Amino acid sequence: QKEVEQNSGPLSVPEGAIASLNCTYSDRGSQSFFWYRQYSGKSPELIMFIYSNGDKEDGRFTAQLNKASQYVSLLIRDSQPSDSATYLCAVIYAGGTSYGKLTFGQGTILTVHP
Amino acid sequence: EAGVTQFPSHSVIEKGQTVTLRCDPISGHDNLYWYRRVMGKEIKFLLHFVKESKQDESGMPNNRFLAERTGGTYSTLKVQPAELEDSGVYFCASSQDTLAGVANTGELFFGEGSRLTVL
């Protein structure tokens, strides 16, 4: 059973729309949650992290966390073609021996069309 | 400032051969991680170095994989002998963060990966 699940997409939205990316996780001991963006053939890069319930906003990006529902999402407002990439949800579980041990979902491919 | 660099970017070898992947972390980053993505699957953790010591190697698939980080700088990941199922993209990442707990906000800086194809 997968520990982090993402809607694999692909997700296609028009330029200027809101893109909504979703992620669920199985372990209630999860403590920190990350969204990485990966362009094709490039390295994953961190765009948002969140560890408290609620919303966290950074520019056009909003991360939402609901620990009771074991759900984390990423909203991208005013989507641009340059946002087209694979978005990776990742979690860190409490009690692990490695504080950098991320568990990733499979990623959601987002395409923003002009 | 240079990012995480990995070499080679792509390696094609035959089953049974040996391959060594190299990772140069960002200068000053004590933490170095290896991850792997096999086709159709998610990126998975392999191991974590703190300086030259292995902090966590729970993700290493079997004893055909050997990771080293002599001197606490660059790291190598050797696969010997390689099998077909070892094909995938091997990512290296580094970070400065040494804080554990809920407040962990350490960012991992990833390299572009080394693509391994075993024929």
Coordinates of N, CA and C in Angstrom, one line a residue:
Chain A
Q1 N 0.8 -1.2 0.0 CA 0.0 0.0 0.0 C 0.9 1.2 0.0
K2 N 0.5 2.1 -0.9 CA 1.3 3.4 -1.0 C 1.1 4.2 0.2
E3 N 2.1 5.0 0.6 CA 2.0 5.8 1.8 C 1.6 7.2 1.5
V4 N 2.0 7.7 0.3 CA 1.6 9.0 -0.2 C 1.0 8.9 -1.5
E5 N -0.3 9.3 -1.7 CA -1.0 9.2 -2.9 C -1.3 10.6 -3.5
Q6 N -1.1 10.6 -4.8 CA -1.4 11.9 -5.5 C -2.3 11.5 -6.7
N7 N -3.2 12.4 -7.1 CA -3.9 12.2 -8.4 C -2.9 12.4 -9.5
S8 N -2.7 11.3 -10.2 CA -1.6 11.3 -11.2 C -1.8 12.2 -12.4
G9 N -3.0 12.6 -12.6 CA -3.3 13.5 -13.7 C -3.2 12.7 -15.0
P10 N -2.8 13.4 -16.1 CA -2.3 14.8 -16.1 C -3.5 15.7 -15.9
L11 N -3.1 16.8 -15.3 CA -4.1 17.9 -15.0 C -3.8 19.0 -16.0
S12 N -4.8 19.4 -16.7 CA -4.7 20.5 -17.7 C -5.6 21.7 -17.3
V13 N -5.0 22.9 -17.2 CA -5.8 24.0 -16.9 C -5.5 25.2 -17.8
P14 N -6.4 26.1 -18.1 CA -6.1 27.2 -19.0 C -5.2 28.2 -18.2
E15 N -4.5 29.0 -18.9 CA -3.7 30.1 -18.3 C -4.6 31.0 -17.6
G16 N -4.2 31.4 -16.4 CA -5.0 32.3 -15.5 C -5.9 31.6 -14.6
A17 N -6.1 30.3 -14.7 CA -7.0 29.5 -13.9 C -6.3 29.1 -12.6
I18 N -7.0 28.5 -11.7 CA -6.5 28.0 -10.5 C -6.2 26.5 -10.7
A19 N -5.0 26.0 -10.4 CA -4.7 24.6 -10.5 C -4.7 24.1 -9.1
S20 N -5.4 22.9 -8.9 CA -5.5 22.3 -7.5 C -4.9 20.9 -7.6
L21 N -3.9 20.8 -6.7 CA -3.2 19.5 -6.7 C -3.4 18.9 -5.3
N22 N -3.7 17.6 -5.3 CA -4.1 17.0 -4.0 C -3.2 15.8 -3.6
C23 N -3.1 15.6 -2.4 CA -2.2 14.5 -1.8 C -2.8 14.0 -0.5
T24 N -2.8 12.7 -0.4 CA -3.2 12.1 0.9 C -2.1 11.2 1.4
Y25 N -2.0 11.0 2.7 CA -1.0 10.2 3.3 C -1.6 9.3 4.3
S26 N -0.9 8.2 4.5 CA -1.5 7.1 5.3 C -1.1 7.1 6.8
D27 N 0.1 7.7 7.1 CA 0.6 7.6 8.4 C 0.3 8.9 9.2
R28 N -0.5 8.7 10.3 CA -0.9 9.9 11.1 C 0.3 10.5 11.8
G29 N 1.4 9.8 11.8 CA 2.6 10.3 12.5 C 3.4 11.3 11.6
S30 N 2.9 11.5 10.4 CA 3.6 12.4 9.5 C 3.6 13.8 10.1
Q31 N 4.8 14.5 9.9 CA 4.9 15.7 10.7 C 5.2 16.9 9.8
S32 N 5.8 16.7 8.6 CA 6.1 17.9 7.8 C 5.7 17.5 6.3
F33 N 5.3 18.5 5.6 CA 4.8 18.2 4.3 C 5.4 19.2 3.3
F34 N 5.7 18.6 2.1 CA 6.5 19.4 1.1 C 5.8 19.3 -0.2
W35 N 5.9 20.3 -1.0 CA 5.6 20.3 -2.4 C 6.8 20.7 -3.2
Y36 N 7.2 19.7 -4.1 CA 8.4 20.0 -5.0 C 7.8 20.1 -6.4
R37 N 8.5 20.9 -7.2 CA 8.2 21.0 -8.6 C 9.4 20.5 -9.4
Q38 N 9.1 19.7 -10.4 CA 10.2 19.1 -11.2 C 9.8 19.3 -12.7
Y39 N 10.7 20.1 -13.4 CA 10.6 20.2 -14.8 C 11.2 19.0 -15.4
S40 N 10.8 18.6 -16.6 CA 11.3 17.4 -17.3 C 12.8 17.4 -17.4
G41 N 13.4 16.4 -16.8 CA 14.9 16.2 -16.9 C 15.7 17.1 -15.9
K42 N 15.0 17.8 -15.1 CA 15.6 18.7 -14.1 C 15.5 18.1 -12.7
S43 N 16.1 18.8 -11.8 CA 16.0 18.4 -10.4 C 14.7 18.9 -9.7
P44 N 14.2 18.1 -8.8 CA 13.1 18.6 -8.0 C 13.5 19.8 -7.2
E45 N 12.6 20.8 -7.1 CA 12.9 22.0 -6.3 C 11.8 22.3 -5.4
L46 N 12.1 22.6 -4.2 CA 11.1 22.9 -3.2 C 10.3 24.2 -3.4
I47 N 9.0 24.1 -3.4 CA 8.3 25.3 -3.6 C 7.4 25.7 -2.3
M48 N 7.1 24.7 -1.6 CA 6.3 25.0 -0.4 C 6.5 23.9 0.7
F49 N 6.5 24.3 2.0 CA 6.4 23.3 3.0 C 5.4 23.8 4.0
I50 N 4.8 22.8 4.7 CA 3.8 23.2 5.7 C 3.8 22.1 6.8
Y51 N 3.6 22.5 8.1 CA 3.5 21.5 9.1 C 2.4 21.7 10.1
S52 N 1.7 22.9 10.0 CA 0.6 23.1 10.8 C -0.7 23.1 10.0
N53 N -1.8 22.7 10.7 CA -3.1 22.7 10.0 C -3.5 24.1 9.5
G54 N -4.1 24.1 8.4 CA -4.6 25.4 7.8 C -3.9 25.7 6.5
D55 N -3.9 26.9 6.2 CA -3.4 27.4 4.9 C -2.0 28.1 5.1
K56 N -1.2 28.0 4.1 CA 0.0 28.8 4.1 C 0.2 29.3 2.7
E57 N 0.3 30.6 2.6 CA 0.4 31.3 1.3 C 1.8 31.8 1.0
D58 N 2.2 31.7 -0.3 CA 3.5 32.2 -0.7 C 3.3 32.6 -2.2
G59 N 3.1 33.9 -2.4 CA 2.8 34.4 -3.7 C 1.6 33.8 -4.3
R60 N 1.8 33.1 -5.5 CA 0.6 32.5 -6.2 C 0.3 31.1 -5.6
F61 N 1.1 30.6 -4.7 CA 1.0 29.3 -4.2 C 0.3 29.3 -2.8
T62 N -0.6 28.4 -2.6 CA -1.2 28.2 -1.2 C -1.1 26.7 -0.9
A63 N -0.5 26.3 0.2 CA -0.6 24.9 0.6 C -1.6 24.8 1.7
Q64 N -2.4 23.7 1.7 CA -3.4 23.5 2.7 C -3.2 22.2 3.4
L65 N -3.3 22.1 4.7 CA -3.0 20.9 5.4 C -4.2 20.6 6.3
N66 N -4.7 19.4 6.3 CA -5.8 18.9 7.2 C -5.3 17.6 7.7
K67 N -4.7 17.6 8.9 CA -4.2 16.4 9.5 C -5.3 15.4 9.9
A68 N -6.4 15.9 10.3 CA -7.5 15.0 10.6 C -7.9 14.1 9.4
S69 N -7.9 14.8 8.3 CA -8.3 14.0 7.0 C -7.1 13.5 6.3
Q70 N -5.9 13.7 6.9 CA -4.7 13.3 6.3 C -4.5 13.7 4.8
Y71 N -4.7 15.0 4.6 CA -4.8 15.5 3.3 C -4.0 16.8 3.2
V72 N -3.3 17.0 2.1 CA -2.5 18.2 1.9 C -2.7 18.6 0.4
S73 N -2.9 19.8 0.2 CA -3.1 20.3 -1.2 C -2.3 21.5 -1.6
L74 N -2.1 21.7 -2.8 CA -1.4 22.9 -3.3 C -2.3 23.6 -4.4
L75 N -2.6 24.8 -4.1 CA -3.3 25.6 -5.1 C -2.3 26.6 -5.8
I76 N -2.5 26.7 -7.1 CA -1.7 27.6 -7.9 C -2.6 28.6 -8.5
R77 N -2.6 29.8 -8.1 CA -3.5 30.8 -8.7 C -2.8 31.5 -9.9
D78 N -3.7 32.0 -10.8 CA -3.2 32.7 -12.0 C -2.1 31.8 -12.7
S79 N -2.5 30.6 -12.9 CA -1.5 29.6 -13.5 C -0.9 30.2 -14.8
Q80 N 0.4 29.9 -15.0 CA 1.1 30.3 -16.1 C 1.7 29.1 -16.9
P81 N 1.9 29.2 -18.2 CA 2.5 28.1 -18.9 C 3.8 27.6 -18.2
S82 N 4.5 28.5 -17.6 CA 5.8 28.2 -17.0 C 5.6 27.3 -15.7
D83 N 4.3 27.2 -15.3 CA 4.0 26.3 -14.1 C 3.9 24.9 -14.6
S84 N 3.9 24.6 -15.9 CA 3.7 23.3 -16.4 C 4.9 22.4 -15.9
A85 N 4.7 21.4 -15.2 CA 5.7 20.6 -14.6 C 5.1 19.4 -13.8
T86 N 5.9 18.6 -13.3 CA 5.4 17.5 -12.4 C 5.5 18.1 -10.9
Y87 N 4.4 17.9 -10.2 CA 4.4 18.4 -8.8 C 4.4 17.2 -7.9
L88 N 5.4 17.2 -7.0 CA 5.6 16.0 -6.1 C 5.3 16.4 -4.7
C89 N 4.4 15.6 -4.1 CA 4.1 15.7 -2.7 C 5.0 14.8 -1.9
A90 N 5.5 15.3 -0.8 CA 6.4 14.5 0.0 C 6.2 14.8 1.5
V91 N 6.4 13.8 2.3 CA 6.1 13.9 3.8 C 7.4 13.4 4.5
I92 N 7.5 13.9 5.7 CA 8.5 13.4 6.7 C 7.7 12.8 7.9
Y93 N 8.1 11.6 8.3 CA 7.4 11.0 9.4 C 8.1 11.2 10.7
A94 N 7.3 11.4 11.7 CA 7.9 11.7 13.0 C 8.6 10.4 13.5
G95 N 9.6 10.5 14.3 CA 10.2 9.3 14.9 C 11.2 8.6 14.0
G96 N 11.4 9.1 12.8 CA 12.4 8.5 12.0 C 13.8 8.8 12.4
T97 N 14.7 8.0 11.9 CA 16.1 8.3 12.3 C 16.8 9.3 11.4
S98 N 16.1 9.6 10.3 CA 16.7 10.5 9.4 C 15.7 11.7 9.2
Y99 N 16.2 12.9 9.5 CA 15.3 14.0 9.3 C 15.2 14.5 7.9
G100 N 15.9 13.9 7.0 CA 15.8 14.3 5.6 C 15.2 13.2 4.8
K101 N 14.5 12.2 5.4 CA 14.0 11.0 4.7 C 12.6 11.4 4.3
L102 N 12.5 11.8 3.0 CA 11.2 12.1 2.4 C 10.5 10.9 1.8
T103 N 9.2 10.8 2.0 CA 8.4 9.8 1.3 C 7.6 10.6 0.3
F104 N 7.8 10.2 -1.0 CA 7.2 11.0 -2.1 C 6.0 10.2 -2.6
G105 N 5.1 11.0 -3.2 CA 4.0 10.5 -4.0 C 4.5 10.4 -5.4
Q106 N 3.7 9.8 -6.3 CA 4.2 9.6 -7.7 C 4.3 10.8 -8.5
G107 N 3.6 11.9 -8.0 CA 3.7 13.1 -8.8 C 2.4 13.4 -9.6
T108 N 2.1 14.6 -9.8 CA 1.0 15.0 -10.7 C 1.6 15.9 -11.8
I109 N 1.3 15.5 -13.0 CA 1.7 16.3 -14.2 C 0.7 17.4 -14.4
L110 N 1.2 18.6 -14.4 CA 0.3 19.8 -14.6 C 0.7 20.4 -16.0
T111 N -0.3 20.7 -16.8 CA -0.1 21.4 -18.0 C -1.0 22.6 -18.0
V112 N -0.3 23.8 -18.2 CA -1.1 25.1 -18.3 C -1.0 25.5 -19.7
H113 N -2.2 25.5 -20.4 CA -2.2 25.9 -21.8 C -2.7 27.3 -22.0
P114 N -2.0 28.0 -23.0 CA -2.3 29.4 -23.2 C -3.7 29.6 -23.7
Chain B
E1 N 26.6 30.3 -6.6 CA 27.0 29.1 -5.8 C 26.6 27.9 -6.6
A2 N 27.4 26.9 -6.7 CA 27.1 25.7 -7.5 C 26.1 24.9 -6.7
G3 N 25.2 24.2 -7.5 CA 24.3 23.4 -6.9 C 24.8 22.0 -6.7
V4 N 23.9 21.0 -6.5 CA 24.3 19.6 -6.4 C 24.6 19.1 -7.8
T5 N 25.8 18.5 -8.0 CA 26.1 18.0 -9.3 C 26.3 16.5 -9.2
Q6 N 25.8 15.9 -10.3 CA 25.9 14.4 -10.4 C 26.5 14.0 -11.7
F7 N 27.2 12.9 -11.6 CA 27.9 12.4 -12.8 C 27.9 10.9 -12.7
P8 N 27.7 10.2 -13.9 CA 27.3 10.7 -15.2 C 25.8 11.1 -15.2
S9 N 25.4 11.8 -16.2 CA 24.0 12.2 -16.3 C 23.3 10.9 -16.9
H10 N 23.9 10.1 -17.6 CA 23.3 8.9 -18.2 C 24.3 7.8 -18.4
S11 N 24.0 6.7 -17.9 CA 24.9 5.5 -18.1 C 24.1 4.3 -18.6
V12 N 24.6 3.7 -19.6 CA 24.0 2.5 -20.1 C 25.0 1.3 -20.0
I13 N 24.6 0.3 -19.2 CA 25.5 -0.8 -19.0 C 24.7 -2.1 -19.2
E14 N 25.5 -3.2 -19.3 CA 24.8 -4.5 -19.4 C 24.7 -5.1 -18.0
K15 N 23.7 -6.0 -17.9 CA 23.5 -6.7 -16.7 C 24.8 -7.4 -16.3
G16 N 25.1 -7.3 -15.0 CA 26.3 -7.9 -14.5 C 27.5 -7.0 -14.4
Q17 N 27.4 -5.9 -15.1 CA 28.5 -4.9 -15.0 C 28.4 -4.1 -13.7
T18 N 29.4 -3.2 -13.6 CA 29.4 -2.4 -12.4 C 29.3 -0.9 -12.8
V19 N 28.6 -0.1 -12.1 CA 28.5 1.3 -12.3 C 28.7 2.1 -11.0
T20 N 29.4 3.2 -11.2 CA 29.6 4.0 -10.0 C 29.1 5.4 -10.3
L21 N 28.2 5.9 -9.5 CA 27.6 7.2 -9.7 C 28.2 8.1 -8.6
R22 N 28.4 9.4 -9.0 CA 29.1 10.3 -8.1 C 28.2 11.5 -7.9
C23 N 28.2 12.0 -6.7 CA 27.5 13.2 -6.3 C 28.4 14.2 -5.5
D24 N 28.4 15.4 -6.0 CA 29.0 16.5 -5.3 C 28.0 17.4 -4.7
P25 N 27.9 17.4 -3.3 CA 26.8 18.2 -2.7 C 27.2 19.7 -2.7
I26 N 26.3 20.5 -2.3 CA 26.6 22.0 -2.2 C 27.7 22.1 -1.1
S27 N 28.6 22.9 -1.3 CA 29.7 23.1 -0.4 C 29.2 23.5 1.0
G28 N 29.7 22.8 2.0 CA 29.3 23.1 3.4 C 28.1 22.3 3.9
H29 N 27.4 21.6 3.0 CA 26.3 20.8 3.4 C 26.8 19.5 4.0
D30 N 26.5 19.3 5.3 CA 26.9 18.0 5.9 C 26.0 16.8 5.6
N31 N 24.8 17.1 5.2 CA 23.8 16.1 4.9 C 23.8 15.8 3.5
L32 N 23.9 14.5 3.1 CA 23.8 14.1 1.8 C 22.9 12.9 1.7
Y33 N 22.0 12.9 0.7 CA 21.0 11.8 0.5 C 21.1 11.2 -0.9
W34 N 20.8 10.0 -0.9 CA 20.5 9.3 -2.2 C 19.1 8.9 -2.3
Y35 N 18.5 9.1 -3.5 CA 17.1 8.7 -3.7 C 17.1 8.0 -5.1
R36 N 16.1 7.3 -5.4 CA 16.0 6.6 -6.7 C 14.6 6.6 -7.2
R37 N 14.4 6.8 -8.5 CA 13.1 6.7 -9.1 C 13.2 5.6 -10.2
V38 N 12.5 4.5 -10.0 CA 12.4 3.6 -11.1 C 11.2 3.9 -11.9
M39 N 11.1 3.4 -13.1 CA 10.1 3.8 -14.1 C 8.7 3.5 -13.5
G40 N 7.9 4.5 -13.6 CA 6.5 4.4 -13.2 C 6.3 4.4 -11.7
K41 N 7.3 4.6 -10.9 CA 7.2 4.6 -9.5 C 7.6 5.9 -8.9
E42 N 7.4 6.0 -7.6 CA 7.7 7.3 -6.9 C 9.2 7.3 -6.6
I43 N 9.7 8.5 -6.3 CA 11.0 8.7 -5.8 C 11.1 8.1 -4.4
K44 N 12.2 7.2 -4.3 CA 12.3 6.5 -3.0 C 13.7 6.8 -2.3
F45 N 13.6 7.0 -1.1 CA 14.8 7.2 -0.3 C 15.7 6.0 -0.3
L46 N 17.0 6.2 -0.4 CA 18.0 5.1 -0.3 C 18.8 5.2 1.0
L47 N 19.5 6.3 1.2 CA 20.2 6.5 2.4 C 20.6 8.0 2.6
H48 N 21.1 8.2 3.8 CA 21.4 9.5 4.3 C 22.8 9.5 5.0
F49 N 23.7 10.4 4.6 CA 25.0 10.6 5.2 C 24.9 11.9 6.0
V50 N 25.5 11.8 7.2 CA 25.9 13.1 7.9 C 27.4 13.1 7.9
K51 N 27.9 14.0 7.2 CA 29.4 14.0 7.0 C 29.7 12.7 6.4
E52 N 30.7 12.0 7.0 CA 31.1 10.7 6.4 C 30.3 9.5 6.9
S53 N 29.4 9.7 7.9 CA 28.8 8.6 8.6 C 27.4 8.4 8.0
K54 N 27.0 7.1 7.9 CA 25.7 6.7 7.4 C 24.7 6.9 8.6
Q55 N 23.8 7.8 8.4 CA 22.7 8.1 9.4 C 21.6 7.1 9.3
D56 N 21.3 6.8 8.1 CA 20.1 5.9 7.8 C 20.3 5.3 6.4
E57 N 20.4 4.0 6.4 CA 20.5 3.3 5.1 C 19.4 2.3 4.9
S58 N 18.3 2.6 5.5 CA 17.2 1.7 5.5 C 16.6 1.5 4.1
G59 N 16.8 2.4 3.2 CA 16.2 2.3 1.8 C 17.1 1.6 0.8
M60 N 18.3 1.2 1.2 CA 19.2 0.5 0.3 C 18.5 -0.9 -0.1
P61 N 18.4 -1.2 -1.4 CA 17.6 -2.4 -1.8 C 18.3 -3.7 -1.4
N62 N 19.6 -3.8 -1.5 CA 20.3 -5.0 -1.2 C 21.8 -4.8 -1.2
N63 N 22.6 -5.8 -1.0 CA 24.0 -5.6 -0.8 C 24.8 -5.4 -2.1
R64 N 24.0 -5.3 -3.2 CA 24.7 -5.0 -4.5 C 25.0 -3.5 -4.5
F65 N 24.4 -2.7 -3.6 CA 24.5 -1.3 -3.6 C 25.5 -0.9 -2.5
L66 N 26.5 -0.1 -2.8 CA 27.4 0.4 -1.8 C 27.6 1.9 -2.0
A67 N 27.3 2.6 -0.9 CA 27.5 4.0 -0.9 C 28.6 4.4 0.0
E68 N 29.4 5.4 -0.4 CA 30.5 5.9 0.4 C 30.6 7.4 0.4
R69 N 31.1 7.9 1.4 CA 31.4 9.4 1.4 C 32.6 9.7 2.3
T70 N 33.7 9.3 1.7 CA 35.0 9.4 2.4 C 35.3 10.9 2.5
G71 N 35.7 11.3 3.7 CA 36.1 12.7 3.9 C 34.9 13.6 4.1
G72 N 33.7 13.1 3.9 CA 32.5 13.9 4.1 C 32.3 14.9 3.1
T73 N 32.8 14.7 1.9 CA 32.6 15.7 0.8 C 31.7 15.0 -0.2
Y74 N 32.3 14.6 -1.4 CA 31.4 13.9 -2.4 C 31.1 12.5 -2.0
S75 N 30.1 12.0 -2.7 CA 29.7 10.6 -2.4 C 29.6 9.8 -3.7
T76 N 29.8 8.5 -3.5 CA 29.7 7.6 -4.6 C 28.7 6.5 -4.3
L77 N 28.0 6.1 -5.3 CA 27.0 5.0 -5.1 C 27.4 3.9 -6.2
K78 N 27.8 2.8 -5.8 CA 28.3 1.7 -6.7 C 27.2 0.7 -6.7
V79 N 26.9 0.2 -7.9 CA 26.0 -0.9 -8.1 C 26.8 -2.1 -8.7
Q80 N 26.9 -3.2 -8.0 CA 27.8 -4.3 -8.5 C 27.3 -5.6 -8.0
P81 N 26.9 -6.5 -8.8 CA 26.7 -6.4 -10.3 C 25.3 -5.8 -10.5
A82 N 25.2 -5.0 -11.6 CA 23.9 -4.4 -11.9 C 22.9 -5.4 -12.5
E83 N 21.6 -5.2 -12.1 CA 20.5 -6.0 -12.6 C 19.5 -5.1 -13.3
L84 N 18.7 -5.8 -14.1 CA 17.7 -5.0 -14.9 C 16.9 -4.1 -14.1
E85 N 16.5 -4.5 -12.9 CA 15.6 -3.8 -12.1 C 16.2 -2.5 -11.4
D86 N 17.5 -2.4 -11.6 CA 18.2 -1.3 -11.1 C 18.1 0.0 -12.0
S87 N 17.6 -0.2 -13.1 CA 17.4 0.9 -14.0 C 16.5 1.9 -13.4
G88 N 16.8 3.2 -13.6 CA 16.1 4.3 -13.1 C 16.9 5.5 -13.0
V89 N 16.4 6.5 -12.3 CA 17.1 7.8 -12.1 C 17.5 7.9 -10.7
Y90 N 18.8 8.1 -10.4 CA 19.3 8.2 -9.1 C 19.6 9.6 -8.8
F91 N 18.9 10.1 -7.8 CA 19.0 11.5 -7.4 C 19.9 11.6 -6.1
C92 N 20.7 12.6 -6.1 CA 21.4 13.0 -4.9 C 20.8 14.3 -4.4
A93 N 20.8 14.5 -3.1 CA 20.4 15.8 -2.5 C 21.2 16.1 -1.3
S94 N 21.3 17.4 -1.0 CA 22.1 17.8 0.2 C 21.3 18.9 0.9
S95 N 21.7 19.0 2.2 CA 21.0 20.0 3.0 C 22.0 20.4 4.2
Q96 N 21.7 21.6 4.7 CA 22.4 22.0 5.9 C 21.7 21.7 7.1
D97 N 20.4 21.6 7.0 CA 19.5 21.5 8.2 C 19.9 20.3 9.1
T98 N 20.0 20.6 10.3 CA 20.3 19.5 11.3 C 19.2 19.4 12.3
L99 N 18.1 20.1 12.2 CA 17.1 20.1 13.2 C 16.1 19.0 12.9
A100 N 15.8 18.2 14.0 CA 14.7 17.2 13.8 C 13.4 17.8 14.5
G101 N 12.4 17.0 14.4 CA 11.2 17.4 15.1 C 10.2 18.1 14.1
V102 N 9.1 18.5 14.7 CA 8.0 19.1 13.9 C 8.5 20.4 13.2
A103 N 9.4 21.1 13.7 CA 9.8 22.3 13.1 C 10.8 22.1 12.0
N104 N 11.0 20.9 11.6 CA 11.9 20.7 10.5 C 11.5 21.3 9.2
T105 N 12.2 22.3 8.8 CA 11.8 22.9 7.5 C 13.0 22.9 6.6
G106 N 13.9 22.0 6.9 CA 15.1 21.9 6.1 C 14.8 21.6 4.6
E107 N 15.3 22.3 3.7 CA 15.1 22.1 2.3 C 16.2 21.2 1.8
L108 N 15.8 20.2 1.0 CA 16.8 19.4 0.3 C 17.0 20.0 -1.1
F109 N 18.3 20.1 -1.4 CA 18.6 20.6 -2.8 C 19.0 19.4 -3.6
F110 N 18.3 19.1 -4.6 CA 18.5 17.9 -5.4 C 19.4 18.2 -6.6
G111 N 20.1 17.2 -7.0 CA 20.8 17.3 -8.3 C 19.8 16.8 -9.4
E112 N 20.3 16.9 -10.7 CA 19.4 16.6 -11.8 C 19.3 15.1 -12.0
G113 N 20.1 14.3 -11.3 CA 20.0 12.9 -11.4 C 20.9 12.2 -12.3
S114 N 21.2 11.0 -12.1 CA 21.9 10.1 -13.0 C 21.0 9.0 -13.5
R115 N 20.8 9.0 -14.8 CA 19.9 8.0 -15.3 C 20.7 6.7 -15.6
L116 N 20.3 5.6 -15.1 CA 21.0 4.3 -15.3 C 20.1 3.4 -16.1
T117 N 20.6 2.9 -17.1 CA 19.9 1.9 -17.9 C 20.7 0.7 -18.0
V118 N 20.1 -0.4 -17.5 CA 20.7 -1.7 -17.5 C 20.1 -2.6 -18.5
L119 N 20.9 -3.1 -19.5 CA 20.3 -3.9 -20.6 C 20.6 -5.4 -20.3

